Short mmCIF file of C-alpha atoms in Angstrom, two decimals:
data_model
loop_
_atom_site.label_atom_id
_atom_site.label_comp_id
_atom_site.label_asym_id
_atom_site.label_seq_id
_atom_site.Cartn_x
_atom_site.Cartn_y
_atom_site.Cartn_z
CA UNK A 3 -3.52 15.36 26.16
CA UNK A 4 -4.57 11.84 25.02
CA UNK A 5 -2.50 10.38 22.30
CA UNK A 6 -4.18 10.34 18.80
CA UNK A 7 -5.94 6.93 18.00
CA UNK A 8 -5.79 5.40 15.06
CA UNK A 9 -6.13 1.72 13.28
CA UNK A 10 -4.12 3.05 10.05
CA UNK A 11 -2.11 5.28 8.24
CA UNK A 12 -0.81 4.08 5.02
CA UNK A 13 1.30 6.44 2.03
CA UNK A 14 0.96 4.53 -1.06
CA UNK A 15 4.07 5.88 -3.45
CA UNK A 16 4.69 5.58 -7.06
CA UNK A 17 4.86 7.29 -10.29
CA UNK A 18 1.96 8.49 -12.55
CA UNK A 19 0.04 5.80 -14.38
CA UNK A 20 1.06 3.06 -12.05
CA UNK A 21 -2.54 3.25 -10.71
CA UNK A 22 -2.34 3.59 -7.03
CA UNK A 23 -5.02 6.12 -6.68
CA UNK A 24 -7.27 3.61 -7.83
CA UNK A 25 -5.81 0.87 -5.18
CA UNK A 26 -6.26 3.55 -2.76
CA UNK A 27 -10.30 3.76 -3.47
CA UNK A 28 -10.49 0.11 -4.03
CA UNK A 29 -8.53 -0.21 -0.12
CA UNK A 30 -11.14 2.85 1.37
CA UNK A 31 -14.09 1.09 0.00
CA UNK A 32 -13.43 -2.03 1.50
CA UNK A 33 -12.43 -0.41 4.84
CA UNK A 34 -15.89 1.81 4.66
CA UNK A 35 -18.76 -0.44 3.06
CA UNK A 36 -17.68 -3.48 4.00
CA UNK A 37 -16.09 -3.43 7.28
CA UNK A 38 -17.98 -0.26 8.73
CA UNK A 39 -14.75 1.86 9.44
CA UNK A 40 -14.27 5.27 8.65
CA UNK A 41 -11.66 5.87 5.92
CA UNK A 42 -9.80 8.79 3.65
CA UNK A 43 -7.58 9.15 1.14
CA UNK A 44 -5.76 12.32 0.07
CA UNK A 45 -3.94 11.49 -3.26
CA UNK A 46 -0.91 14.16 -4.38
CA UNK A 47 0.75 14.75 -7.75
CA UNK A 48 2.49 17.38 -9.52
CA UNK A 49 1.55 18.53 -12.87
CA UNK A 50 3.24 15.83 -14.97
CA UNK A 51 0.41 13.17 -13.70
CA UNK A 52 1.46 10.18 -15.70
CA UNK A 53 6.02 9.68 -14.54
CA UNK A 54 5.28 12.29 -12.27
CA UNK A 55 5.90 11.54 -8.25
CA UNK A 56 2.61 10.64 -7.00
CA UNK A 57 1.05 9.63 -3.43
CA UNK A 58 -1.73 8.92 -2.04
CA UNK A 59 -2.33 9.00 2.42
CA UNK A 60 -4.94 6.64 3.65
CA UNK A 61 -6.63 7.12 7.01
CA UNK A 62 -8.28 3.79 8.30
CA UNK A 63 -10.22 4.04 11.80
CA UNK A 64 -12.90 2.75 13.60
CA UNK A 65 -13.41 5.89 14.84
CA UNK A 66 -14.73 9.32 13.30
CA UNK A 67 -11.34 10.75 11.60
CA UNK A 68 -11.74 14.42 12.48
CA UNK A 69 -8.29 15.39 11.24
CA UNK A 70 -7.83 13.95 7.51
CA UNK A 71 -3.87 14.52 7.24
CA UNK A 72 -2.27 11.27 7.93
CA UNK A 73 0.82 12.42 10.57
CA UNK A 74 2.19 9.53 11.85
CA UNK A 75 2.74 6.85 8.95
CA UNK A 76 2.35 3.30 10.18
CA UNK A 77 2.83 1.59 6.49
CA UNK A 78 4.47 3.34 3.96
CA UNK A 79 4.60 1.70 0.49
CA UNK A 80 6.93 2.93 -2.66
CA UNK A 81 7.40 1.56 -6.09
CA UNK A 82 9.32 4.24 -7.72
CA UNK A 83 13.11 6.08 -5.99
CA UNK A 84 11.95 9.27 -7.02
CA UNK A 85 8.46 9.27 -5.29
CA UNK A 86 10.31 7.48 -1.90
CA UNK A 87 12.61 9.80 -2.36
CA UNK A 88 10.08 12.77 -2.23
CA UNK A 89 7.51 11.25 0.28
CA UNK A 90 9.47 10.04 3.04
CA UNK A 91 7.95 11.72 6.01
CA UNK A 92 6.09 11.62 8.79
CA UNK A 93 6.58 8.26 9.07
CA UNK A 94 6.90 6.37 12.35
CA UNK A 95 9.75 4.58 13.89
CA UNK A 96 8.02 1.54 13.59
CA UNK A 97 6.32 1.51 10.41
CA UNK A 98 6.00 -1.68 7.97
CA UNK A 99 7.60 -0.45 4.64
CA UNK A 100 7.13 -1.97 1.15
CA UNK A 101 9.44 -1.83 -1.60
CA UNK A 102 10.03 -2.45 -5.37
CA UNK A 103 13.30 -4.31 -4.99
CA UNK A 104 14.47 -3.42 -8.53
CA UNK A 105 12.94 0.17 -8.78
CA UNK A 106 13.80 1.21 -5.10
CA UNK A 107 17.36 0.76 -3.98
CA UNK A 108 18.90 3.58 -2.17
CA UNK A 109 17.60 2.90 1.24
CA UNK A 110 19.67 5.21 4.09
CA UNK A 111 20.64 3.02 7.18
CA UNK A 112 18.28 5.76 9.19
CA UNK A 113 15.49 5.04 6.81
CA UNK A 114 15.65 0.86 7.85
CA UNK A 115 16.10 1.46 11.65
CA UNK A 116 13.68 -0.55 14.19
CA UNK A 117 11.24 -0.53 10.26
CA UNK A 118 10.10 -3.82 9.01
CA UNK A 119 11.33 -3.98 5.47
CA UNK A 120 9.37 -6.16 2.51
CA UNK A 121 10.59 -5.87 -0.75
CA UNK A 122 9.24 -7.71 -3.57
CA UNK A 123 10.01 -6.70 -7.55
CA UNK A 124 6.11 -5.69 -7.53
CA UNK A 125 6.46 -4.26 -11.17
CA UNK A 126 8.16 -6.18 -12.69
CA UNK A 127 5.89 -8.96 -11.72
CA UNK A 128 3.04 -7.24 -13.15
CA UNK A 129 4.32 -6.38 -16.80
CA UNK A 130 5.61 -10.27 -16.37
CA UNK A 131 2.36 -12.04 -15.66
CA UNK A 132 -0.20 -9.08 -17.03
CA UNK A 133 1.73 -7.72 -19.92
CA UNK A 134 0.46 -4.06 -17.82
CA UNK A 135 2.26 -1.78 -15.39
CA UNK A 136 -1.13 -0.98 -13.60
CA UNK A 137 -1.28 -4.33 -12.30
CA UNK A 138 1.42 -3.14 -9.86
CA UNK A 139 -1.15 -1.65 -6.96
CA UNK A 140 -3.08 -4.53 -7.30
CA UNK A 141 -0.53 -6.93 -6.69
CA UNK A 142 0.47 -4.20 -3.50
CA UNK A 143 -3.33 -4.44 -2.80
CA UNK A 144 -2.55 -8.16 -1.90
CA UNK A 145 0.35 -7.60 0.29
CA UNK A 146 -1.06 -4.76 2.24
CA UNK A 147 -4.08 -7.01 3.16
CA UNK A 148 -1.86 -9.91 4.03
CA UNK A 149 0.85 -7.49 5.89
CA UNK A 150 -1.70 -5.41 7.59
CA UNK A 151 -4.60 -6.99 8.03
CA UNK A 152 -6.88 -4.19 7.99
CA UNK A 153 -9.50 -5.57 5.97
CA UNK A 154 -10.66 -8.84 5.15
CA UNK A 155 -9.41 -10.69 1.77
CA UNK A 156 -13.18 -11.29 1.11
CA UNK A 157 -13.92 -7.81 1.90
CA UNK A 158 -11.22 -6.39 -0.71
CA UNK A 159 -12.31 -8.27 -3.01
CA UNK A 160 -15.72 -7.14 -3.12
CA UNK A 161 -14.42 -3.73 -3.10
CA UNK A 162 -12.07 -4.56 -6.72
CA UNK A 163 -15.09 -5.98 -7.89
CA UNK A 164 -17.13 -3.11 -7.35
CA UNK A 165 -14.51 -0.60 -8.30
CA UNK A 166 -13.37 -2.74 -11.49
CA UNK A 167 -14.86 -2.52 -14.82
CA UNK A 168 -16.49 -6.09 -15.22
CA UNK A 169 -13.84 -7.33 -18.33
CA UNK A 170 -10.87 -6.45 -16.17
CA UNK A 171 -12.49 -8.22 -12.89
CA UNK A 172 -10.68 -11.56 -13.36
CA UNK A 173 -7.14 -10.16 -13.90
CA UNK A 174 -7.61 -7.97 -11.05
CA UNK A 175 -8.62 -10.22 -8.47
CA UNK A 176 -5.63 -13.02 -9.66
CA UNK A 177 -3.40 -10.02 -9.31
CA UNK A 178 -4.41 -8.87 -5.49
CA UNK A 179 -4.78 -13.11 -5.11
CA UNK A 180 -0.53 -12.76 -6.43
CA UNK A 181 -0.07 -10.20 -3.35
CA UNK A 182 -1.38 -11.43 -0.67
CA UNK A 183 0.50 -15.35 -1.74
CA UNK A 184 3.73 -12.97 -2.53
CA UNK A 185 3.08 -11.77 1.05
CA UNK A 186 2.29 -14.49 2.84
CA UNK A 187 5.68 -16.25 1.41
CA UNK A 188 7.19 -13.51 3.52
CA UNK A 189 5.77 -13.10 6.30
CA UNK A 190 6.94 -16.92 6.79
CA UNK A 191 10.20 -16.62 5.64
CA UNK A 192 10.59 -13.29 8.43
CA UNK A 193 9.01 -15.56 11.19
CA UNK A 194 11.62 -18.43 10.57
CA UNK A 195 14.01 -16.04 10.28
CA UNK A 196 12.82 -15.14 13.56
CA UNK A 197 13.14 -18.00 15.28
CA UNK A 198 16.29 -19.42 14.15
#
């Protein structure tokens, strides 16, 4: 049996109203109609949508994706304890991981081992610099692009612009610009880390 191929998994975590279903159909529209891969997302949430524990699964692949549940998470993202908390599985030994260092904190040792660990205080950036909460998965838009690489900058910002009402456009993009700085900031801090 050959082993399942795939380019991406990604579980986007947070709380309702933090607006990370939207990030996840501004991050599948970039993947599908501007770099020609194949893409889903499967968002979850209980009944209480806005505070509630909410997630969304992302399947990126340049192949067909026949099977749409993501089973072996290679990035896992989480800006809220009680939505890590709930939606910490299936995800692979090796996975990058992306945390709100203020609003995720308990963090088992089993949880970090052989993972690569980025925290950043995503939110409270975003009610900082945008006076607005939702601002958050933009800002993690950035640092998934940067982290990742599975689409383009240029490519995911088309897909905010097409996805983004036109008078929230320009906050948008300067947030995802914030993530992908925010990321690249530690990505070079981990390499010199690295080498020292």
């Amino acid at each position: 049996m050959t082993q399942k191929h795939f380019l991406l998994e990604a579980r986007l975590c947070a709380v309702g109203g933090q607006g990370i279903v939207l990030g996840s159909e501004i991050l599948a529209h970039a993947a599908i109609f501007h770099e020609g891969l194949y893409a889903v997302q499967t968002p979850t949430y209980g009944s209480q949508v806005r505070g509630g524990p909410t997630k969304v699964d992302i399947i990126i692949d340049d192949k067909e994706i026949l099977a749409t549940r993501a089973s072996h998470i290679n990035f896992f993202m989480a800006i809220a304890q009680s939505s890590f908390n709930k939606f910490w599985f299936d995800v692979a030994d090796d996975a990058v991981v992306l945390l709100d260092s203020n609003l995720v904190t308990n963090i088992r040792d089993d949880q970090r081992a052989n993972r690569r660990f980025f925290t950043l205080p995503v939110v409270e950036m975003a009610k900082k610099e945008y006076k607005n909460v939702m601002m958050s998965n933009m800002i993690c838009l950035g640092v998934i692009q940067e982290v990742t690489q599975i689409v383009s900058k240029d490519s995911l910002l088309k897909a905010v612009e097409a996805k983004v009402p036109a008078k929230h456009l320009g906050i948008n993009i300067q947030a995802v610009e914030m993530g992908i700085e925010l990321a690249k900031k530690e990505l070079g801090a981990a390499a010199q880390v690295a080498t020292t």
